mmCIF file of C-alpha atoms in Angstrom:
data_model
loop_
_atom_site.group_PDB
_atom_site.id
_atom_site.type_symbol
_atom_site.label_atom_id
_atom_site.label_comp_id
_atom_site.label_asym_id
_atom_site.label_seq_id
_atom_site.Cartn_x
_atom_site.Cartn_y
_atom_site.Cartn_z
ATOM 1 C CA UNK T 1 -79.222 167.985 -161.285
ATOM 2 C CA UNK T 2 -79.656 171.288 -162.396
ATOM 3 C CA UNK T 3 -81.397 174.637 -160.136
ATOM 4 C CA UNK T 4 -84.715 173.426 -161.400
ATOM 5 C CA UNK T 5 -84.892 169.532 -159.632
ATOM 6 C CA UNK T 6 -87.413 168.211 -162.115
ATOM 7 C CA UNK T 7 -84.668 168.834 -165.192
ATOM 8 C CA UNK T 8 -81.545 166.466 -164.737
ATOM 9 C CA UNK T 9 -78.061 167.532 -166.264
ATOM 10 C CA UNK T 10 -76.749 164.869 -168.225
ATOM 11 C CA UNK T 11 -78.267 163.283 -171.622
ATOM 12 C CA UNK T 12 -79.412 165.419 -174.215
ATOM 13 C CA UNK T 13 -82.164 166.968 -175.406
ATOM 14 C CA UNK T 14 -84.734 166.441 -178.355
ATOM 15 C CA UNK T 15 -82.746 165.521 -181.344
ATOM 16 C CA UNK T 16 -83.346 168.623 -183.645
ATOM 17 C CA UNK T 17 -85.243 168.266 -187.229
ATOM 18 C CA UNK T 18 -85.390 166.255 -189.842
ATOM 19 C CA UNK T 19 -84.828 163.248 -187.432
ATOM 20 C CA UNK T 20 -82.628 160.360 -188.768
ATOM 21 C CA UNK T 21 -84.210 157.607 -190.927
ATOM 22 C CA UNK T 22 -82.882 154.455 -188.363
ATOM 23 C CA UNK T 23 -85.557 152.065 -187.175
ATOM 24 C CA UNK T 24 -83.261 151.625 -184.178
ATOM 25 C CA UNK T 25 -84.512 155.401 -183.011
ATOM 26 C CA UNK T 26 -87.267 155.844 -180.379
ATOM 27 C CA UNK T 27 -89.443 158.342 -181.933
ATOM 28 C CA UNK T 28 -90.268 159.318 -178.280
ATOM 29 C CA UNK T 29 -86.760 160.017 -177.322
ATOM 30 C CA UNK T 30 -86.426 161.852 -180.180
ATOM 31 C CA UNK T 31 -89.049 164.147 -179.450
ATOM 32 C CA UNK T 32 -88.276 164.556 -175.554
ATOM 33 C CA UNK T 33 -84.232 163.951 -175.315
ATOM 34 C CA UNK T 34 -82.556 160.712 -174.370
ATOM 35 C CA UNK T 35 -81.834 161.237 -170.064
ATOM 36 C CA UNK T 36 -81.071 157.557 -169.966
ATOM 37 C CA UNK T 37 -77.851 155.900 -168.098
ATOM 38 C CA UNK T 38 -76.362 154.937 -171.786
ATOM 39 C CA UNK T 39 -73.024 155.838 -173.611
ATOM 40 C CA UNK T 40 -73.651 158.076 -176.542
ATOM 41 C CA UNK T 41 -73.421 155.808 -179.208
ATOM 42 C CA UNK T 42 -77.026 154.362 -178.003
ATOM 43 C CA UNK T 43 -78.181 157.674 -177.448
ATOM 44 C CA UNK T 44 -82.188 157.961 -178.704
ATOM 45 C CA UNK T 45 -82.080 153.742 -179.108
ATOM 46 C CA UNK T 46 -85.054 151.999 -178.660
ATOM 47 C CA UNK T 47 -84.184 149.392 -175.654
ATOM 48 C CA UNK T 48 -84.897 146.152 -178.008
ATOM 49 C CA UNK T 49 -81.976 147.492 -180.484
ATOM 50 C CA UNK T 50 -79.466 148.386 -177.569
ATOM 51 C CA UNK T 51 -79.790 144.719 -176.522
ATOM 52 C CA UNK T 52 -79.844 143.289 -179.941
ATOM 53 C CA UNK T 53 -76.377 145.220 -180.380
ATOM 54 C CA UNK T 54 -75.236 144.052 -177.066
ATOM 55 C CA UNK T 55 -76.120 140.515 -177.971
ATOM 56 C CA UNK T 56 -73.503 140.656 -180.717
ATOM 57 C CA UNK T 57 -70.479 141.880 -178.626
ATOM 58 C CA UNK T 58 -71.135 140.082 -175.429
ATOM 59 C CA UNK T 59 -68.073 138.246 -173.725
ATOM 60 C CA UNK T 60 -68.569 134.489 -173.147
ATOM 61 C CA UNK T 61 -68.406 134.529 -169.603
ATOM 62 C CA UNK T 62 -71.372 134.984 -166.699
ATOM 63 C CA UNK T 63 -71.634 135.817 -163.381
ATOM 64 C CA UNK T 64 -73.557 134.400 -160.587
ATOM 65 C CA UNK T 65 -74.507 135.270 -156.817
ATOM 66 C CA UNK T 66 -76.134 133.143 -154.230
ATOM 67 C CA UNK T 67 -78.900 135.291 -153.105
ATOM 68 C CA UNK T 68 -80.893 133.087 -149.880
ATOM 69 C CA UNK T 69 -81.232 136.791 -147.690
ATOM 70 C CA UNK T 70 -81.977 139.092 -150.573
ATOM 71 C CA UNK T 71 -78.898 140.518 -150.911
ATOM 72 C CA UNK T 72 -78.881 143.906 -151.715
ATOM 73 C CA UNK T 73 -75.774 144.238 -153.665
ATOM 74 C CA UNK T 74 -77.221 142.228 -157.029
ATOM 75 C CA UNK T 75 -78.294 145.594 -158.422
ATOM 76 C CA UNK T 76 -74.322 146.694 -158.601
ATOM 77 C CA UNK T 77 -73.590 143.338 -159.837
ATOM 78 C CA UNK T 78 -75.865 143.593 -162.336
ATOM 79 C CA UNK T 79 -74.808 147.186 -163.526
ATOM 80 C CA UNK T 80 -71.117 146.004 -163.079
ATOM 81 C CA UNK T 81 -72.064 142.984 -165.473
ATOM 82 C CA UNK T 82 -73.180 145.259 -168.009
ATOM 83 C CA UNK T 83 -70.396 147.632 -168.163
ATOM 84 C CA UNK T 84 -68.214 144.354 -168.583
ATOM 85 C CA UNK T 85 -69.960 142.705 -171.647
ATOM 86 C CA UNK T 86 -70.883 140.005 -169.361
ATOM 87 C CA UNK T 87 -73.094 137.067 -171.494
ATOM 88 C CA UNK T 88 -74.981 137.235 -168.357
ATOM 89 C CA UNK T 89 -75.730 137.425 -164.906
ATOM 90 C CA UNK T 90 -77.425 134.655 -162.452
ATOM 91 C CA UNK T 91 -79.182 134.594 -159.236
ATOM 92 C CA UNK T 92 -79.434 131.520 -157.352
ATOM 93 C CA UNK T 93 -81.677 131.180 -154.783
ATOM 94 C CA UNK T 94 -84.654 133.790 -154.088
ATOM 95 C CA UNK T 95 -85.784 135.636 -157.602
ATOM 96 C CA UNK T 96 -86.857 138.592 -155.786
ATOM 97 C CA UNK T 97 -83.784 141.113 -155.504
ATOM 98 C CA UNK T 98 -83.206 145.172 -154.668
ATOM 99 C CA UNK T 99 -83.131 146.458 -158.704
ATOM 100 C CA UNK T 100 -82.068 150.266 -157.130
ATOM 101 C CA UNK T 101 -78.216 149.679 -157.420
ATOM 102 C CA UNK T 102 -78.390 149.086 -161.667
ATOM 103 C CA UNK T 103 -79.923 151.800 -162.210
ATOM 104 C CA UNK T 104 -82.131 150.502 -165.154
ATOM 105 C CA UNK T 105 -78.912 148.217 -166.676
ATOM 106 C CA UNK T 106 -80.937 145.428 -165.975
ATOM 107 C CA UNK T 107 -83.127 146.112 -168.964
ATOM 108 C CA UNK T 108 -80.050 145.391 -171.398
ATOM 109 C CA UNK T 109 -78.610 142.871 -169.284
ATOM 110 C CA UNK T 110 -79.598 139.109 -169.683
ATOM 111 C CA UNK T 111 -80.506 138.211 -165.876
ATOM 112 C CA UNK T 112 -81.769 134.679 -165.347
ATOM 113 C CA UNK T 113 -82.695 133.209 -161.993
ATOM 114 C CA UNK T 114 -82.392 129.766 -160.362
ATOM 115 C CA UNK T 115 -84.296 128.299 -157.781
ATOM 116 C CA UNK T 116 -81.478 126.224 -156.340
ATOM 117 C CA UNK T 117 -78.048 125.219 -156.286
ATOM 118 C CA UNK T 118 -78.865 122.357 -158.177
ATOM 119 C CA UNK T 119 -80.440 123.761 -160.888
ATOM 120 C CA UNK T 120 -77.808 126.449 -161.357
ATOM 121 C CA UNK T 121 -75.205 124.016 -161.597
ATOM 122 C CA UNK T 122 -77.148 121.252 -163.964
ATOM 123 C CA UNK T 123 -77.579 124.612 -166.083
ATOM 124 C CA UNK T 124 -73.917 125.154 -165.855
ATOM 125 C CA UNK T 125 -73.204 121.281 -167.114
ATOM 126 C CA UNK T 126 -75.745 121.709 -170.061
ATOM 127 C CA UNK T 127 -73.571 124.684 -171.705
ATOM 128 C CA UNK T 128 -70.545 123.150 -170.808
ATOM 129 C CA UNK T 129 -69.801 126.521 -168.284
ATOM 130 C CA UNK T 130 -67.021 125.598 -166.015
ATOM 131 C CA UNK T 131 -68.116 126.994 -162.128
ATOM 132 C CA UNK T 132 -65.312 129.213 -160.930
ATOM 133 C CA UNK T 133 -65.904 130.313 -157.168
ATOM 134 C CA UNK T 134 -64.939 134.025 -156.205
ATOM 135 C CA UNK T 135 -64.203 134.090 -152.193
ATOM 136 C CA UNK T 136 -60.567 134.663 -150.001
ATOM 137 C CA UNK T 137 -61.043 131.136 -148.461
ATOM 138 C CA UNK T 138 -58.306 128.939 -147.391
ATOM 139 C CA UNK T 139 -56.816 127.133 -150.535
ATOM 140 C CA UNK T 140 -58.367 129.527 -152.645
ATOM 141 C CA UNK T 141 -55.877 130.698 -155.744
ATOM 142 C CA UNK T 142 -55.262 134.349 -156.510
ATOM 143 C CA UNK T 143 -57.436 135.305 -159.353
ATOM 144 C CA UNK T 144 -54.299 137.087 -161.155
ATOM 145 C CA UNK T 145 -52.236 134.094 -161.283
ATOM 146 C CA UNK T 146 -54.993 131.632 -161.498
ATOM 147 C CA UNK T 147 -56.448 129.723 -165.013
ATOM 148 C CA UNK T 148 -59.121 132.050 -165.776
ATOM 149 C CA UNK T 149 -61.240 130.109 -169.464
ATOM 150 C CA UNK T 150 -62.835 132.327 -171.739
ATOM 151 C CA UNK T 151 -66.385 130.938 -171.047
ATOM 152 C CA UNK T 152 -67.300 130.190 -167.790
ATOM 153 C CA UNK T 153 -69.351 131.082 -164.842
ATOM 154 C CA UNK T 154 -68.084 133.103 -161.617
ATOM 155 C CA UNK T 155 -70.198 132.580 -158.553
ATOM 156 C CA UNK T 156 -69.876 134.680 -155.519
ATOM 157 C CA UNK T 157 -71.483 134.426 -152.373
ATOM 158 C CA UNK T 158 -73.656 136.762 -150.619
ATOM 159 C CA UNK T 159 -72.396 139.651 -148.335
ATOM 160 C CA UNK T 160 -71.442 138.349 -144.985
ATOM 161 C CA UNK T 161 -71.125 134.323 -145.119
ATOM 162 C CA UNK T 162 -69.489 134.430 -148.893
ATOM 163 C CA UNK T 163 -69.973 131.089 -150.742
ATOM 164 C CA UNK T 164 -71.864 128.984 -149.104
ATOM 165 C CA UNK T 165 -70.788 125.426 -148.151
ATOM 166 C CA UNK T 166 -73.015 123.765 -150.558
ATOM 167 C CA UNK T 167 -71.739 126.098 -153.596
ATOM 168 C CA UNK T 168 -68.134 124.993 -152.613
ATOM 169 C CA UNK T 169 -69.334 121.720 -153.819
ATOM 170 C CA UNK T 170 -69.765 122.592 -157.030
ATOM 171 C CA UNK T 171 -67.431 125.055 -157.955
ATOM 172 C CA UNK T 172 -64.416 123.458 -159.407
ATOM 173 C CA UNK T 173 -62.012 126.422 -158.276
ATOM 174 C CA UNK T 174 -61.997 129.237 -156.113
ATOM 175 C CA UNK T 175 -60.364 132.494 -156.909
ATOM 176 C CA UNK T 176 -59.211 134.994 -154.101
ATOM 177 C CA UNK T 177 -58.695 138.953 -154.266
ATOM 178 C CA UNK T 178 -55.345 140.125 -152.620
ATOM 179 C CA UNK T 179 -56.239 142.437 -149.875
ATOM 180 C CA UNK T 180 -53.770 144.521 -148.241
ATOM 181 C CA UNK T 181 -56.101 145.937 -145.198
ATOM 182 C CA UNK T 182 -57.232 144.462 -142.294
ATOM 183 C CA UNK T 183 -60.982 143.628 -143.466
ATOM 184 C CA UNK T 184 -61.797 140.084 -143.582
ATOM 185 C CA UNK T 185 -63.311 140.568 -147.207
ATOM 186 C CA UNK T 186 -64.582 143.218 -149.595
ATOM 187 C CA UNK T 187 -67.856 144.006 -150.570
ATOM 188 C CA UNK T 188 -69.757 141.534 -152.952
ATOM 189 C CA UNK T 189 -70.543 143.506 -155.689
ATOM 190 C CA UNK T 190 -66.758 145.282 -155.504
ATOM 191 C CA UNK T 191 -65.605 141.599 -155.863
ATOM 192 C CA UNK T 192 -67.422 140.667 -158.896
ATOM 193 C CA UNK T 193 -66.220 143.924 -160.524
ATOM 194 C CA UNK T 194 -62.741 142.867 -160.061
ATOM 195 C CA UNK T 195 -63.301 139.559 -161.426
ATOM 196 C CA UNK T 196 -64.999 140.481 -164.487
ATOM 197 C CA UNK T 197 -62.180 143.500 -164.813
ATOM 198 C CA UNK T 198 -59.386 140.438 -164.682
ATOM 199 C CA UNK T 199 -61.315 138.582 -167.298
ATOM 200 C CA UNK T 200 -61.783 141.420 -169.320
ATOM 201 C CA UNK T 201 -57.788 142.406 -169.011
ATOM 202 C CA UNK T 202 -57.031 139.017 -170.175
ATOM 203 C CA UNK T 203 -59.364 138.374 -172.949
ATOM 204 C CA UNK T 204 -61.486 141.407 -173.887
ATOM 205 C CA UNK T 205 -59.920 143.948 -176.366
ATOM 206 C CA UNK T 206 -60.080 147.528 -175.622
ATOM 207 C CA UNK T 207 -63.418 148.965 -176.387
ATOM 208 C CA UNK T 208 -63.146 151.208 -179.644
#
């Protein structure tokens, strides 16, 4: 932020005169300056034509977290998701969930929400998504050496408990995150950054 609170640094200001003849342009942005969490290349895009872009450079794999306690990290997840191309993100369990930690990526991110377990996984069937669980459990393989398929869903428990017993049953195989501390796990929303980052280094090209 800047000496005057109200004005914040980053983003830029109104785009000067004549304006550009794009219909993917907000004319309001235009006129007040873009202050918006985007990269520049979607600088003064109207939200529908950010997504519609997104939509054609999305990566074929989701991610999902079991969310029965409101968990509060779904918001990083969320922004993580986005930052990764993900094709989308999933919440399984309650649909109500703490929005502060995107910081407003959830309006270009596809986020779809499942009542149960069940559902989730009947979804995961129809598209023909294999369920890959992310949690250091016994048995679990390391995520760097482990098969890893271009499209397929990873589900991660919530903070605390990790995946719970009844998404073990579903999940065909669990990847683990080498730790070299003396915490029993790392942070939910740190571990579905690192999963989408292995993805991404095995499958995603560098961003031009």
């Amino acid at each position: 932020m800047t000496d005057d609170a109200r004005t914040p640094s980053h983003g830029v200001g109104p785009h000067p005169q004549p304006w550009p003849d794009d219909p993917r342009l907000d004319p309001q942005l235009l006129a007040e300056g873009d202050r918006r969490n985007v990269i520049d290349r979607y600088r003064y895009w109207r939200v529908e034509a950010i997504v519609a872009h997104l939509d054609q450079r999305r990566h074929p794999f989701h991610i999902a977290i079991e969310n029965w306690t409101r968990d509060p990290n779904i918001g990083a997840v969320v922004r993580s998701a986005n930052a990764f191309g993900a094709a989308a993100v999933h919440v399984v369990g309650r649909r109500r969930w703490n929005r502060r930690g995107a910081m407003m990526t959830e309006r270009y991110q596809h986020v779809h929400h499942h009542e149960s377990l069940e559902d989730f996984a009947a979804m995961a069937r129809e598209h023909q998504l294999p369920l890959l669980g992310v949690d250091n459990l016994p048995g679990a393989q390391v995520i760097d050496n482990a098969p890893l398929p271009r499209a397929c869903i990873m589900l991660l428990g919530q903070e605390g408990p990790g995946l719970s017993d009844e998404a073990r049953v579903h999940v065909g195989t669990v990847l683990s995150i080498p730790q070299f501390g003396s915490t029993r796990s790392i942070n939910a929303s740190a571990a579905a950054a690192v999963a989408m980052y292995e993805w991404c280094r095995r499958h995603a090209s560098t961003p031009a």
